[in-house]
mmCIF file with all atom_site columns, C-alpha atoms and ligand atoms in Angstrom:
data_model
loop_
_atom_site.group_PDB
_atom_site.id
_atom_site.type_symbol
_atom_site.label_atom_id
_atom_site.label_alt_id
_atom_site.label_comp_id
_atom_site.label_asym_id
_atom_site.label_entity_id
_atom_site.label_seq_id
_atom_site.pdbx_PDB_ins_code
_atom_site.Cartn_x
_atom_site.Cartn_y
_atom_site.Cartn_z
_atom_site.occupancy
_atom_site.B_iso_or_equiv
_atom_site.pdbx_formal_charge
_atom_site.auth_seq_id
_atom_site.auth_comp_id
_atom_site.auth_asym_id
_atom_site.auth_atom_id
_atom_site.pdbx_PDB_model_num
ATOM   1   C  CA  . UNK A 1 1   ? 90.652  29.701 -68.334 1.00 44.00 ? 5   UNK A CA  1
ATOM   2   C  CA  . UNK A 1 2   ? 88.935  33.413 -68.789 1.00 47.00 ? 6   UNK A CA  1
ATOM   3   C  CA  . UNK A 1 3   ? 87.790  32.518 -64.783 1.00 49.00 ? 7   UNK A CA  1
ATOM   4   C  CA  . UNK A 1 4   ? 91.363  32.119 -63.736 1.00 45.00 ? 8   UNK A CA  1
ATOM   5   C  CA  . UNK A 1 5   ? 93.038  34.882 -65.059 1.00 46.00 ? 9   UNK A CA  1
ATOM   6   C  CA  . UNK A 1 6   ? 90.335  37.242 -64.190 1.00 50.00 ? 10  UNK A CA  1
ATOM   7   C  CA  . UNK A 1 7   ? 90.561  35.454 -60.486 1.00 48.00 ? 11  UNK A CA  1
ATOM   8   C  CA  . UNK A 1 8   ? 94.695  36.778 -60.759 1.00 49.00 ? 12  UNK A CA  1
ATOM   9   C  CA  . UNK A 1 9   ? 93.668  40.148 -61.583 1.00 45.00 ? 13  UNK A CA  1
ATOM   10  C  CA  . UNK A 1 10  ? 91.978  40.549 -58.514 1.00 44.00 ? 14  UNK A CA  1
ATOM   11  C  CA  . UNK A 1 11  ? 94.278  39.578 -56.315 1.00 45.00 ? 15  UNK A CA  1
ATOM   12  C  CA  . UNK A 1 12  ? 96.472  41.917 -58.256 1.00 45.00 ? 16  UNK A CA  1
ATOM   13  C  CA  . UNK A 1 13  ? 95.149  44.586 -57.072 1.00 42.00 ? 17  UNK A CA  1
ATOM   14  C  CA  . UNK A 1 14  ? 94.103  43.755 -53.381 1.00 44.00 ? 18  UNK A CA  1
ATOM   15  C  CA  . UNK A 1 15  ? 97.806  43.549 -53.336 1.00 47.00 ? 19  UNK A CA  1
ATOM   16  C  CA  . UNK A 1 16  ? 98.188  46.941 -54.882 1.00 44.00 ? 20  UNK A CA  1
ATOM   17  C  CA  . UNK A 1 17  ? 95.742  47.980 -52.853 1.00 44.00 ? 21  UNK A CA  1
ATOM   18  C  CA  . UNK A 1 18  ? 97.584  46.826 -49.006 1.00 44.00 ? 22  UNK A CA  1
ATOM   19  C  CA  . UNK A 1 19  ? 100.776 47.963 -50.332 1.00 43.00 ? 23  UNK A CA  1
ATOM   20  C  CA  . UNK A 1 20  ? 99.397  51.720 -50.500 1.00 42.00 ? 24  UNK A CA  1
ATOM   21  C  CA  . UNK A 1 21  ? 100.930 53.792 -47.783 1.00 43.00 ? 25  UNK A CA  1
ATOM   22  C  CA  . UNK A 1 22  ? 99.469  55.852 -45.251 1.00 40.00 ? 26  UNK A CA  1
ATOM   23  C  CA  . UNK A 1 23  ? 96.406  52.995 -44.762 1.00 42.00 ? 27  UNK A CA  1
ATOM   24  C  CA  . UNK A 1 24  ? 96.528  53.106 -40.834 1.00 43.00 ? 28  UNK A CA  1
ATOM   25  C  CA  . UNK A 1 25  ? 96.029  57.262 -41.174 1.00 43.00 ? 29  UNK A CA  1
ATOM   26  C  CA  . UNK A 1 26  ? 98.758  57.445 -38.566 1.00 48.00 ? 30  UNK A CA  1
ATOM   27  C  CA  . UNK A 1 27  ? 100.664 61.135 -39.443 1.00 56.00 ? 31  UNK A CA  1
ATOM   28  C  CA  . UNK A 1 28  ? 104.185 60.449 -37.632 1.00 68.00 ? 32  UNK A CA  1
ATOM   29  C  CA  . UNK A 1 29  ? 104.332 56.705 -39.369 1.00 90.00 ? 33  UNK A CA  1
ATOM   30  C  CA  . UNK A 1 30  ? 106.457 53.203 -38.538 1.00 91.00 ? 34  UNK A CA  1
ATOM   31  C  CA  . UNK A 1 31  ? 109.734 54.120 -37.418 1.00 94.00 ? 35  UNK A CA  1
ATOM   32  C  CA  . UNK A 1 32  ? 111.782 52.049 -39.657 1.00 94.00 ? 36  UNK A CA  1
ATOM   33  C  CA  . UNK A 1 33  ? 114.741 49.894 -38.536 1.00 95.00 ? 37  UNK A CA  1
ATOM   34  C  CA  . UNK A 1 34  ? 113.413 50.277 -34.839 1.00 97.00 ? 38  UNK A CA  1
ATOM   35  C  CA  . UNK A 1 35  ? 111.656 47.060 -33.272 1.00 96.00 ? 39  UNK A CA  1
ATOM   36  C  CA  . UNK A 1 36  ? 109.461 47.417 -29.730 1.00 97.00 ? 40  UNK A CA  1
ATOM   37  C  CA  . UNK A 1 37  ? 109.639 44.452 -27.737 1.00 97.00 ? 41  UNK A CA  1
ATOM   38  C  CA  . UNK A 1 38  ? 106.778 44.397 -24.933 1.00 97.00 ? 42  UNK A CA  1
ATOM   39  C  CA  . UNK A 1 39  ? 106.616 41.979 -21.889 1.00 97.00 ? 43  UNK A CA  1
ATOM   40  C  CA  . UNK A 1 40  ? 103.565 42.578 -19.462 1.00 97.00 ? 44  UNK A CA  1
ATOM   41  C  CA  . UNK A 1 41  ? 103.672 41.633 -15.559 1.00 97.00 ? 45  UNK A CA  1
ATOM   42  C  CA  . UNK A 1 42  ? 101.313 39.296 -14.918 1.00 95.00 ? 46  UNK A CA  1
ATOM   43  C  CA  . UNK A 1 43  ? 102.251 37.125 -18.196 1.00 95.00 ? 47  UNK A CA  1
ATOM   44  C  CA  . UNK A 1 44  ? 100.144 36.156 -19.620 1.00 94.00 ? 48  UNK A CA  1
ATOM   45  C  CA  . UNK A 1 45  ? 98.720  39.530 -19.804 1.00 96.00 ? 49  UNK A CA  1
ATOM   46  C  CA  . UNK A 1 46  ? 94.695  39.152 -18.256 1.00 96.00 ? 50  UNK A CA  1
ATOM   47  C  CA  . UNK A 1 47  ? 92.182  42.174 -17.735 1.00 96.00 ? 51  UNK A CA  1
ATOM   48  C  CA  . UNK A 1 48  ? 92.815  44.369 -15.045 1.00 96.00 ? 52  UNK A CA  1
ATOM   49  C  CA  . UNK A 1 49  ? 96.584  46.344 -14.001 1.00 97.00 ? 53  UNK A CA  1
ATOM   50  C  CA  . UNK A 1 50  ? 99.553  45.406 -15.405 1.00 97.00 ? 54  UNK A CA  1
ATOM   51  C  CA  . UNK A 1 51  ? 102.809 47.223 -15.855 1.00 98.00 ? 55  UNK A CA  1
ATOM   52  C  CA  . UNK A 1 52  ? 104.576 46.622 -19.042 1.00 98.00 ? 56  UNK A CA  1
ATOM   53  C  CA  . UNK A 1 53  ? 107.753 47.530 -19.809 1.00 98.00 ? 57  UNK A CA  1
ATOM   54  C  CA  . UNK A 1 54  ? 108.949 48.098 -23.439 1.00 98.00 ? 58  UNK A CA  1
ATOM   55  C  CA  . UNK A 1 55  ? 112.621 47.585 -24.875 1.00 98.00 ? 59  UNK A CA  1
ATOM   56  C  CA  . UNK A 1 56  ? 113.518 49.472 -27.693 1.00 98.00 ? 60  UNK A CA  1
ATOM   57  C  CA  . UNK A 1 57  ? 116.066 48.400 -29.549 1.00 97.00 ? 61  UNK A CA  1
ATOM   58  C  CA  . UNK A 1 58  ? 117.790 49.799 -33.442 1.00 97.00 ? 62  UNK A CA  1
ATOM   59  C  CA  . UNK A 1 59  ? 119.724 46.883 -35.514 1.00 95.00 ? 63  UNK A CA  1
ATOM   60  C  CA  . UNK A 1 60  ? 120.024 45.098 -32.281 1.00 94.00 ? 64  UNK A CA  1
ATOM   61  C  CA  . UNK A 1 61  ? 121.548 48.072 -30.058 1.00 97.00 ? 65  UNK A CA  1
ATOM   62  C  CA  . UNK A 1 62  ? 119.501 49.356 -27.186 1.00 98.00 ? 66  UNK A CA  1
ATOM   63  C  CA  . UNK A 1 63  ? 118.080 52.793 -27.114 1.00 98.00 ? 67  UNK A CA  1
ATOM   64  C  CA  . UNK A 1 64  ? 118.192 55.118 -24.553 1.00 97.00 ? 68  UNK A CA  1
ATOM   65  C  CA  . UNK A 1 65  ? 116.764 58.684 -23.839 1.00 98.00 ? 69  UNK A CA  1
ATOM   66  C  CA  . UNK A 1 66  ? 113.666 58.499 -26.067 1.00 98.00 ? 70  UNK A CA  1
ATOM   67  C  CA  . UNK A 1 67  ? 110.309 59.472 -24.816 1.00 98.00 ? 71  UNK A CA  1
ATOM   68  C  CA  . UNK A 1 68  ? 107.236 56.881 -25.106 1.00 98.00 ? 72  UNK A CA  1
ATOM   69  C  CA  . UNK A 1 69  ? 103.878 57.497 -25.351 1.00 98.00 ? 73  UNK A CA  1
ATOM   70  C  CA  . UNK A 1 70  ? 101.920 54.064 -24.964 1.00 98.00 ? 74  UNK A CA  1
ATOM   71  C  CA  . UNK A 1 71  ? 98.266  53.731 -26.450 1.00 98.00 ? 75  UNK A CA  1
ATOM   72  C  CA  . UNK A 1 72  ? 96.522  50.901 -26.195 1.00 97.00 ? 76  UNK A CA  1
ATOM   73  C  CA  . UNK A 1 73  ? 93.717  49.844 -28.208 1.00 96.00 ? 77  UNK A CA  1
ATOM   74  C  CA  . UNK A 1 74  ? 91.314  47.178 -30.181 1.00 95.00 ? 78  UNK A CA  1
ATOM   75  C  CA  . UNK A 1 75  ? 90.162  47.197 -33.448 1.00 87.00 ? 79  UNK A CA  1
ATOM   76  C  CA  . UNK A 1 76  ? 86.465  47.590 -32.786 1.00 90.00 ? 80  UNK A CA  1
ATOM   77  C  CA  . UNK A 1 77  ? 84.605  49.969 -32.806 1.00 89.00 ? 81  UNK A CA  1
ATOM   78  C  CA  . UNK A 1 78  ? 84.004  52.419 -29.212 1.00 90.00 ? 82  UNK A CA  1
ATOM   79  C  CA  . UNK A 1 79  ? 87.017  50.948 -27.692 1.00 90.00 ? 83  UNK A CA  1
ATOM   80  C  CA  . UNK A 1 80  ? 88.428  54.052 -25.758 1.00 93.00 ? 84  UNK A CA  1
ATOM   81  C  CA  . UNK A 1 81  ? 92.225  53.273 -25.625 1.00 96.00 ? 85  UNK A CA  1
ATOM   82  C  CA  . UNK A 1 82  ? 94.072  53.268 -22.926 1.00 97.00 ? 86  UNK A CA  1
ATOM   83  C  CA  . UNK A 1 83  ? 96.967  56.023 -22.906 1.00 98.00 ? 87  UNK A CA  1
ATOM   84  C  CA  . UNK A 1 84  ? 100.076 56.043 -20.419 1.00 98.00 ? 88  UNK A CA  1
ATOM   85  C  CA  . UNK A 1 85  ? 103.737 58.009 -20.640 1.00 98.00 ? 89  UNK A CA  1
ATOM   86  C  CA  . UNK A 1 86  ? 106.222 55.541 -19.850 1.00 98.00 ? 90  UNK A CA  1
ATOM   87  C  CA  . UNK A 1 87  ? 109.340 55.806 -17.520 1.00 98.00 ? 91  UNK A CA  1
ATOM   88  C  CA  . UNK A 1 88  ? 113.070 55.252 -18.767 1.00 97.00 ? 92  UNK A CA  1
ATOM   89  C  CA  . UNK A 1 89  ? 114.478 52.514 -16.951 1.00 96.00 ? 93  UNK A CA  1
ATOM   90  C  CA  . UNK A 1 90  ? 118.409 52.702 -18.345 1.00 96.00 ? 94  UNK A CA  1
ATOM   91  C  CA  . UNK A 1 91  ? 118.972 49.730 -21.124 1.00 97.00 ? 95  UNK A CA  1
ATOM   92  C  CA  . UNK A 1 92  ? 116.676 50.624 -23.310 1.00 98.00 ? 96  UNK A CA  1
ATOM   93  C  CA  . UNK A 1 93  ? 113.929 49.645 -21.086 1.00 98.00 ? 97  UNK A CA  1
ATOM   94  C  CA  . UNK A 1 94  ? 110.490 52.266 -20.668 1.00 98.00 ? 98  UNK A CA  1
ATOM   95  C  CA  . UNK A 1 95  ? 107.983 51.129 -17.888 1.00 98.00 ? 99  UNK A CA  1
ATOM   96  C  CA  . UNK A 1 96  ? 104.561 51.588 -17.525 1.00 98.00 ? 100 UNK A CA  1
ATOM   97  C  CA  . UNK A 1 97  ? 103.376 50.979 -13.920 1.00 98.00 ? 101 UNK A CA  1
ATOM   98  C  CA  . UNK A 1 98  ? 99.444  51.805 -14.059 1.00 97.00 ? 102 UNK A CA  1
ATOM   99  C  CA  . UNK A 1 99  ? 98.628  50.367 -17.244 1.00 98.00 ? 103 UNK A CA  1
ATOM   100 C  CA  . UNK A 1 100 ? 94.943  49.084 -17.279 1.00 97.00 ? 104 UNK A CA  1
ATOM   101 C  CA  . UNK A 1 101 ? 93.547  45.923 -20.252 1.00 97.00 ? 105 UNK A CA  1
ATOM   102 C  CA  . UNK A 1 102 ? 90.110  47.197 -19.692 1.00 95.00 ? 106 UNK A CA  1
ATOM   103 C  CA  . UNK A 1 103 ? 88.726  44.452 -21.843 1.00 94.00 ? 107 UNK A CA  1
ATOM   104 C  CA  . UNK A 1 104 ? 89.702  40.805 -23.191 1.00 95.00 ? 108 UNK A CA  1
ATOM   105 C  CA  . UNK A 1 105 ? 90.189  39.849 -26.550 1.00 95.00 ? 109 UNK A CA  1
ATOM   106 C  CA  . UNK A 1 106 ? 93.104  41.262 -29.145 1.00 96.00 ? 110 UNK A CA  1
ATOM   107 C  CA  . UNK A 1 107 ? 94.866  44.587 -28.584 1.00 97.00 ? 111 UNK A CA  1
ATOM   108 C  CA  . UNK A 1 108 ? 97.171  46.605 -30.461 1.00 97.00 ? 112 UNK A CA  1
ATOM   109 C  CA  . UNK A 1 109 ? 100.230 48.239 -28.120 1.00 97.00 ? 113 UNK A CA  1
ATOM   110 C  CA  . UNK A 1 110 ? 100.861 51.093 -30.329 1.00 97.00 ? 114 UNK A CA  1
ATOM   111 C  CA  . UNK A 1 111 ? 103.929 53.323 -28.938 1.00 98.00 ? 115 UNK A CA  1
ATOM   112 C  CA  . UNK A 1 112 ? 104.636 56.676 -29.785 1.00 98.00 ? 116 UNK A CA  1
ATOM   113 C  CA  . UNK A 1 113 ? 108.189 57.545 -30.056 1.00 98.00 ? 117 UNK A CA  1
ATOM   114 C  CA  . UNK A 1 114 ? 110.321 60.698 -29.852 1.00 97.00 ? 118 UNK A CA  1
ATOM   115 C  CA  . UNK A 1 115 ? 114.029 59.351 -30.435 1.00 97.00 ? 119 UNK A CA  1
ATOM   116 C  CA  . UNK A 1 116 ? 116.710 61.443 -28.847 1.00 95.00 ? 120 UNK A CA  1
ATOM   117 C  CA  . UNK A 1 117 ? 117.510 63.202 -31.788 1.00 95.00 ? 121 UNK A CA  1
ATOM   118 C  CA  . UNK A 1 118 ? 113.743 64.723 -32.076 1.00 95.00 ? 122 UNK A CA  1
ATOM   119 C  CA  . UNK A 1 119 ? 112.510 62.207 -34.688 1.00 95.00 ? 123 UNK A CA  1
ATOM   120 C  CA  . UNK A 1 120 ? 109.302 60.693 -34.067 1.00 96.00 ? 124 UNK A CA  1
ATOM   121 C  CA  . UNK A 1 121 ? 107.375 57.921 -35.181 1.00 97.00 ? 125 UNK A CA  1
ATOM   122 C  CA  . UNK A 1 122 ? 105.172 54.986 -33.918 1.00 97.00 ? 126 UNK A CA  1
ATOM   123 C  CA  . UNK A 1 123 ? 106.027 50.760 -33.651 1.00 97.00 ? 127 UNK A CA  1
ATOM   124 C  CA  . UNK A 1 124 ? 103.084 48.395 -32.505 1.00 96.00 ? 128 UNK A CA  1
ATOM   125 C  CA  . UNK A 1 125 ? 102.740 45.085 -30.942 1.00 96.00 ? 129 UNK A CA  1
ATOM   126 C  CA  . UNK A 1 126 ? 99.757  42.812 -31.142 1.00 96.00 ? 130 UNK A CA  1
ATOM   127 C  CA  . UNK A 1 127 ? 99.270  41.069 -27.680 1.00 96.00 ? 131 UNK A CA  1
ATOM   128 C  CA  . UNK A 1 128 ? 96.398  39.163 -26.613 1.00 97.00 ? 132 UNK A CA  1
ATOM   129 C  CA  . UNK A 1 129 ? 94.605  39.677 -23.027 1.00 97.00 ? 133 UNK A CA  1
ATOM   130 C  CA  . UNK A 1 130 ? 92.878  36.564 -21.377 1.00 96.00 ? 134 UNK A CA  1
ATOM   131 C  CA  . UNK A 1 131 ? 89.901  37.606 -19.728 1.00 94.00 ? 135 UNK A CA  1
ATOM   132 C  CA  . UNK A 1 132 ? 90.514  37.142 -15.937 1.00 86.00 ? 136 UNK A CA  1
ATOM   133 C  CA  . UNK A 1 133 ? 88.290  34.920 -14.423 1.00 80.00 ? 137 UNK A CA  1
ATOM   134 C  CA  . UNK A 1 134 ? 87.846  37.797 -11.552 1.00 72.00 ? 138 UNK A CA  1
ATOM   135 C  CA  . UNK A 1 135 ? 85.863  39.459 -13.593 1.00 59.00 ? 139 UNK A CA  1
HETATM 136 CU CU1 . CU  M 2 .   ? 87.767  46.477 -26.580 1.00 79.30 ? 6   CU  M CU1 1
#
């Protein structure tokens, strides 16, 4: 069983190795507690403009008077990300009118966050973009 256990000691340490922090090389970091909800306008989201409004929300209660940065991006490589400030709506809601899914395929919403009492931090969304068939 010297296959086995040396088979467990691997995965040992990929898992040591995804638990160490600071992986994405993002400086402000998760902002813990917080969750970003995202809906996009068309849905399903499809290349070309959308506006997407984000609800943020801590432990279930809305929050209002942050400031939102919204970058969006892919995981390969020469993607240039698409970057837009987002308006406060009231509710909780931030809205981004002019927001562009330049390509199809997987993209990371990544928003950065200044909370009202200066601290900031970043939450992300995965959301997948059909490739419209305008294009
Ligand atoms: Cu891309």
């Amino acid at each position: 069983m010297r296959r086995s256990c040396r088979g467990g000691l691997l995965l040992l340490l990929l898992a040591a190795g995804l638990a160490l922090p600071g992986c994405r090389g993002d400086a402000a970091g998760e902002l813990q507690g917080f969750r970003l909800d995202v809906a996009t306008a068309p849905t399903p989201p499809v290349t070309g403009p959308s506006r997407i409004v984000l609800t943020l929300s801590e432990a279930g209660s809305r929050v209002e008077g942050a400031t939102i940065r919204l970058e969006g991006t892919m995981t390969h490589a020469g993607m240039v990300p698409v970057v837009r400030d987002a308006s406060p709506e009231g509710g909780g809601r931030y809205r981004v009118d002019d927001f562009e899914f330049t390509m199809g395929g997987d993209w990371i919403l990544r928003a950065h966050v200044t909370l009202p009492d200066g601290r900031t931090g970043t939450l992300e969304r995965d959301i997948r973009v059909i490739t419209s068939p305008d294009r």
